[in-house]
Amino acid sequence: GAPLLRASAPAVERRLRGSALVRGGFVSPAEAAELLRELEPGLGRRPYQFDHWDGAICGYRETERGRWGAVAGAVLSRVAAAFPPGRPPLGLVHVLDLHPRGFVRPHVDSVKFCGCTIAGLSLLSAAVMRLVSCRAPGEWLELLLEPGSLYVLRDAARYDFTHEILRDEESFFGGRRVPRGRRVSIICRNAP
Ligand code: OGA
Ligand code: MN
């Protein structure tokens, strides 16, 4: 299929090979529908938050979930395979619901709350995730996150690069426009 990664230079792509990855079609449309059916009741009542002045995320609502039905549980155990032996994902999974105008500013997940690996499922809308080197801001990698895809950030991609989800106006993957709608991500992290 078409590439899901774009880098500022081949050396950046080589450096992050194995530490930033995307798998398209990781969940089937039926699994995605079942995940959303489980999640909607927990998300649907809260308003989206736009106003937090220093937060990384704008236009979102979120929850954490620890108990899943059979279909979702099976999907999450496949996600767990992206984690290193002995460093499994935490039992509470982060669910982030981004409004069509919502976005995530560049940040590195807190080393106080998150270990070496972050793995996220994207549902509903496609989006572009951009990684930028903390030391050399001209070095970047972009991930095209289609609905049903899984991304993994570990090691260098998790610690030495910021990550962000582009807002609709900036949502391009190279020359390709990636219109943003509502996006739900299911994010597994391991313990510090
Ligand atoms: C976060 C984050 C990305 C996503 O919540 O820390 O980076 O896929 N989210 O929603
Ligand atoms: Mn993050």
Tab-separated table of C-alpha atoms and ligand atoms in Angstrom:
chain	number	residue	atom	x	y	z
A	1	GLY	CA	0.000	0.000	0.000
A	2	ALA	CA	0.878	3.702	0.031
A	3	PRO	CA	3.512	4.746	2.591
A	4	LEU	CA	2.259	5.688	6.058
A	5	LEU	CA	5.494	7.447	7.096
A	6	ARG	CA	7.225	10.557	5.719
A	7	ALA	CA	10.528	11.823	7.055
A	8	SER	CA	12.527	15.035	6.681
A	9	ALA	CA	15.428	12.891	5.458
A	10	PRO	CA	16.139	9.186	4.867
A	11	ALA	CA	18.540	9.174	7.845
A	12	VAL	CA	15.688	10.199	10.184
A	13	GLU	CA	13.463	7.429	8.877
A	14	ARG	CA	16.323	4.930	9.347
A	15	ARG	CA	17.014	6.184	12.859
A	16	LEU	CA	13.388	5.731	13.887
A	17	ARG	CA	12.809	2.445	12.082
A	18	GLY	CA	11.464	0.078	14.722
A	19	SER	CA	10.807	2.851	17.254
A	20	ALA	CA	8.033	4.726	15.378
A	21	LEU	CA	5.717	2.535	13.363
A	22	VAL	CA	2.214	2.435	11.912
A	23	ARG	CA	0.218	-0.631	10.962
A	24	GLY	CA	-2.744	0.075	8.732
A	25	GLY	CA	-5.832	-2.111	9.123
A	26	PHE	CA	-4.866	-3.295	12.607
A	27	VAL	CA	-8.532	-3.451	13.625
A	28	SER	CA	-11.285	-4.564	11.259
A	29	PRO	CA	-14.294	-2.309	10.637
A	30	ALA	CA	-16.399	-4.698	12.764
A	31	GLU	CA	-13.910	-4.502	15.645
A	32	ALA	CA	-13.772	-0.708	15.340
A	33	ALA	CA	-17.574	-0.531	15.528
A	34	GLU	CA	-17.580	-2.725	18.632
A	35	LEU	CA	-14.837	-0.645	20.315
A	36	LEU	CA	-16.821	2.536	19.667
A	37	ARG	CA	-20.039	0.946	20.882
A	38	GLU	CA	-18.294	0.149	24.175
A	39	LEU	CA	-16.727	3.580	24.497
A	40	GLU	CA	-19.559	5.921	23.500
A	41	PRO	CA	-21.573	5.679	26.737
A	42	GLY	CA	-18.516	6.724	28.774
A	43	LEU	CA	-17.612	9.614	26.467
A	44	GLY	CA	-20.925	10.945	25.291
A	45	ARG	CA	-22.046	12.981	28.260
A	46	ARG	CA	-19.098	15.305	28.806
A	47	PRO	CA	-18.629	18.477	26.777
A	48	TYR	CA	-15.447	18.902	24.717
A	49	GLN	CA	-12.851	21.067	26.471
A	50	PHE	CA	-11.275	23.877	24.445
A	51	ASP	CA	-10.215	26.275	27.116
A	52	HIS	CA	-7.344	24.767	29.040
A	53	TRP	CA	-4.654	27.417	28.615
A	54	ASP	CA	-1.502	25.370	29.065
A	55	GLY	CA	-2.640	21.836	28.276
A	56	ALA	CA	-1.169	19.903	25.366
A	57	ILE	CA	-4.617	18.980	24.076
A	58	CYS	CA	-7.311	21.303	22.767
A	59	GLY	CA	-10.882	20.281	21.879
A	60	TYR	CA	-11.165	16.946	23.594
A	61	ARG	CA	-12.815	14.763	26.139
A	62	GLU	CA	-11.198	11.736	27.655
A	63	THR	CA	-11.628	8.818	29.946
A	64	GLU	CA	-9.725	5.813	31.238
A	65	ARG	CA	-10.972	2.289	30.955
A	66	GLY	CA	-9.949	-0.928	32.613
A	67	ARG	CA	-12.719	-3.383	31.760
A	68	TRP	CA	-13.544	-4.433	28.227
A	69	GLY	CA	-15.855	-6.809	26.439
A	70	ALA	CA	-14.601	-9.870	24.565
A	71	VAL	CA	-13.959	-8.214	21.178
A	72	ALA	CA	-12.197	-5.165	22.633
A	73	GLY	CA	-10.241	-7.341	25.051
A	74	ALA	CA	-8.944	-9.440	22.153
A	75	VAL	CA	-7.907	-6.304	20.233
A	76	LEU	CA	-6.083	-4.952	23.278
A	77	SER	CA	-4.191	-8.183	23.782
A	78	ARG	CA	-2.906	-7.835	20.191
A	79	VAL	CA	-1.825	-4.281	21.055
A	80	ALA	CA	-0.020	-5.650	24.123
A	81	ALA	CA	2.275	-7.602	21.774
A	82	ALA	CA	3.861	-4.252	20.801
A	83	PHE	CA	5.272	-3.952	24.338
A	84	PRO	CA	8.621	-5.378	25.384
A	85	PRO	CA	8.740	-8.589	27.458
A	86	GLY	CA	8.227	-7.808	31.135
A	87	ARG	CA	6.992	-4.235	30.396
A	88	PRO	CA	3.281	-4.783	29.594
A	89	PRO	CA	0.724	-2.000	29.138
A	90	LEU	CA	-0.966	-0.579	32.232
A	91	GLY	CA	-4.406	-1.989	33.024
A	92	LEU	CA	-6.056	1.416	32.645
A	93	VAL	CA	-6.191	2.472	29.001
A	94	HIS	CA	-6.457	6.144	27.996
A	95	VAL	CA	-9.319	6.997	25.622
A	96	LEU	CA	-9.028	10.387	23.914
A	97	ASP	CA	-11.940	11.788	21.896
A	98	LEU	CA	-10.815	14.718	19.712
A	99	HIS	CA	-13.381	17.112	18.291
A	100	PRO	CA	-13.092	17.798	14.517
A	101	ARG	CA	-11.382	21.087	15.463
A	102	GLY	CA	-9.374	19.451	18.282
A	103	PHE	CA	-5.632	18.817	18.151
A	104	VAL	CA	-2.665	17.767	20.283
A	105	ARG	CA	0.256	20.178	20.624
A	106	PRO	CA	3.864	18.941	20.496
A	107	HIS	CA	4.795	17.203	23.734
A	108	VAL	CA	6.717	14.283	25.180
A	109	ASP	CA	4.585	12.074	27.437
A	110	SER	CA	5.569	12.606	31.071
A	111	VAL	CA	8.306	10.229	32.191
A	112	LYS	CA	6.606	10.229	35.599
A	113	PHE	CA	3.495	8.509	34.265
A	114	CYS	CA	4.599	6.659	31.159
A	115	GLY	CA	7.343	4.155	30.403
A	116	CYS	CA	9.224	3.293	27.230
A	117	THR	CA	6.294	2.400	24.959
A	118	ILE	CA	3.099	4.118	23.739
A	119	ALA	CA	0.724	2.286	21.393
A	120	GLY	CA	-2.419	3.936	20.004
A	121	LEU	CA	-5.396	2.799	17.966
A	122	SER	CA	-7.101	5.421	15.796
A	123	LEU	CA	-10.846	5.287	15.190
A	124	LEU	CA	-13.321	7.341	13.109
A	125	SER	CA	-11.230	10.075	11.453
A	126	ALA	CA	-7.817	9.894	9.829
A	127	ALA	CA	-5.200	12.234	11.270
A	128	VAL	CA	-1.551	13.111	10.883
A	129	MET	CA	0.858	12.634	13.788
A	130	ARG	CA	4.119	14.576	13.544
A	131	LEU	CA	7.264	13.738	15.483
A	132	VAL	CA	9.924	16.454	15.809
A	133	SER	CA	13.409	15.894	17.205
A	134	CYS	CA	13.877	17.659	20.538
A	135	ARG	CA	17.514	18.371	19.694
A	136	ALA	CA	17.254	19.187	15.982
A	137	PRO	CA	13.828	20.666	15.146
A	138	GLY	CA	14.485	20.316	11.395
A	139	GLU	CA	14.311	16.541	11.816
A	140	TRP	CA	10.789	15.188	11.694
A	141	LEU	CA	8.721	12.135	10.869
A	142	GLU	CA	5.021	12.155	9.977
A	143	LEU	CA	2.660	9.231	10.500
A	144	LEU	CA	-0.552	8.870	8.534
A	145	LEU	CA	-3.055	7.457	11.023
A	146	GLU	CA	-5.985	6.007	9.130
A	147	PRO	CA	-9.019	4.712	11.020
A	148	GLY	CA	-8.290	1.194	12.216
A	149	SER	CA	-4.522	1.732	12.318
A	150	LEU	CA	-2.135	1.160	15.215
A	151	TYR	CA	0.883	3.341	15.890
A	152	VAL	CA	3.707	2.544	18.262
A	153	LEU	CA	6.202	5.033	19.705
A	154	ARG	CA	9.019	3.511	21.708
A	155	ASP	CA	12.534	4.352	22.861
A	156	ALA	CA	14.010	7.159	20.661
A	157	ALA	CA	10.636	8.066	19.127
A	158	ARG	CA	9.064	8.244	22.576
A	159	TYR	CA	11.848	10.107	24.447
A	160	ASP	CA	13.866	12.118	21.876
A	161	PHE	CA	11.010	13.429	19.709
A	162	THR	CA	7.879	15.380	20.516
A	163	HIS	CA	4.634	14.086	19.013
A	164	GLU	CA	1.520	16.021	18.037
A	165	ILE	CA	-1.772	15.540	16.171
A	166	LEU	CA	-2.246	18.222	13.529
A	167	ARG	CA	-5.274	20.475	13.560
A	168	ASP	CA	-7.605	20.374	10.574
A	169	GLU	CA	-6.132	23.459	8.832
A	170	GLU	CA	-2.633	21.914	8.983
A	171	SER	CA	-3.670	18.338	8.362
A	172	PHE	CA	-1.630	17.350	5.296
A	173	PHE	CA	0.479	14.268	4.655
A	174	GLY	CA	2.898	15.616	2.085
A	175	GLY	CA	0.693	16.989	-0.672
A	176	ARG	CA	-2.309	14.988	0.493
A	177	ARG	CA	-4.984	16.748	2.480
A	178	VAL	CA	-6.184	14.632	5.435
A	179	PRO	CA	-9.476	16.221	6.547
A	180	ARG	CA	-10.052	15.947	10.262
A	181	GLY	CA	-13.328	14.801	11.750
A	182	ARG	CA	-14.001	13.501	15.199
A	183	ARG	CA	-11.220	11.076	16.158
A	184	VAL	CA	-11.170	8.602	19.017
A	185	SER	CA	-7.829	7.124	20.053
A	186	ILE	CA	-7.246	4.272	22.467
A	187	ILE	CA	-3.773	4.701	23.951
A	188	CYS	CA	-1.895	2.015	25.857
A	189	ARG	CA	1.210	2.955	27.846
A	190	ASN	CA	3.459	0.985	30.153
A	191	ALA	CA	4.643	1.965	33.627
A	192	PRO	CA	7.708	4.211	34.048
B	1	OGA	C1	-1.571	11.992	24.277
B	1	OGA	C2	-1.349	11.848	22.825
B	1	OGA	C3	-2.151	11.032	20.698
B	1	OGA	C4	-3.334	10.329	20.138
B	1	OGA	O1	-2.736	11.940	24.707
B	1	OGA	O2	-0.568	12.118	25.015
B	1	OGA	O3	-0.251	12.077	22.391
B	1	OGA	O4	-3.140	9.406	19.342
B	1	OGA	N1	-2.365	11.426	22.035
B	1	OGA	O5	-4.457	10.688	20.467
B	2	MN	MN	1.279	11.935	23.970
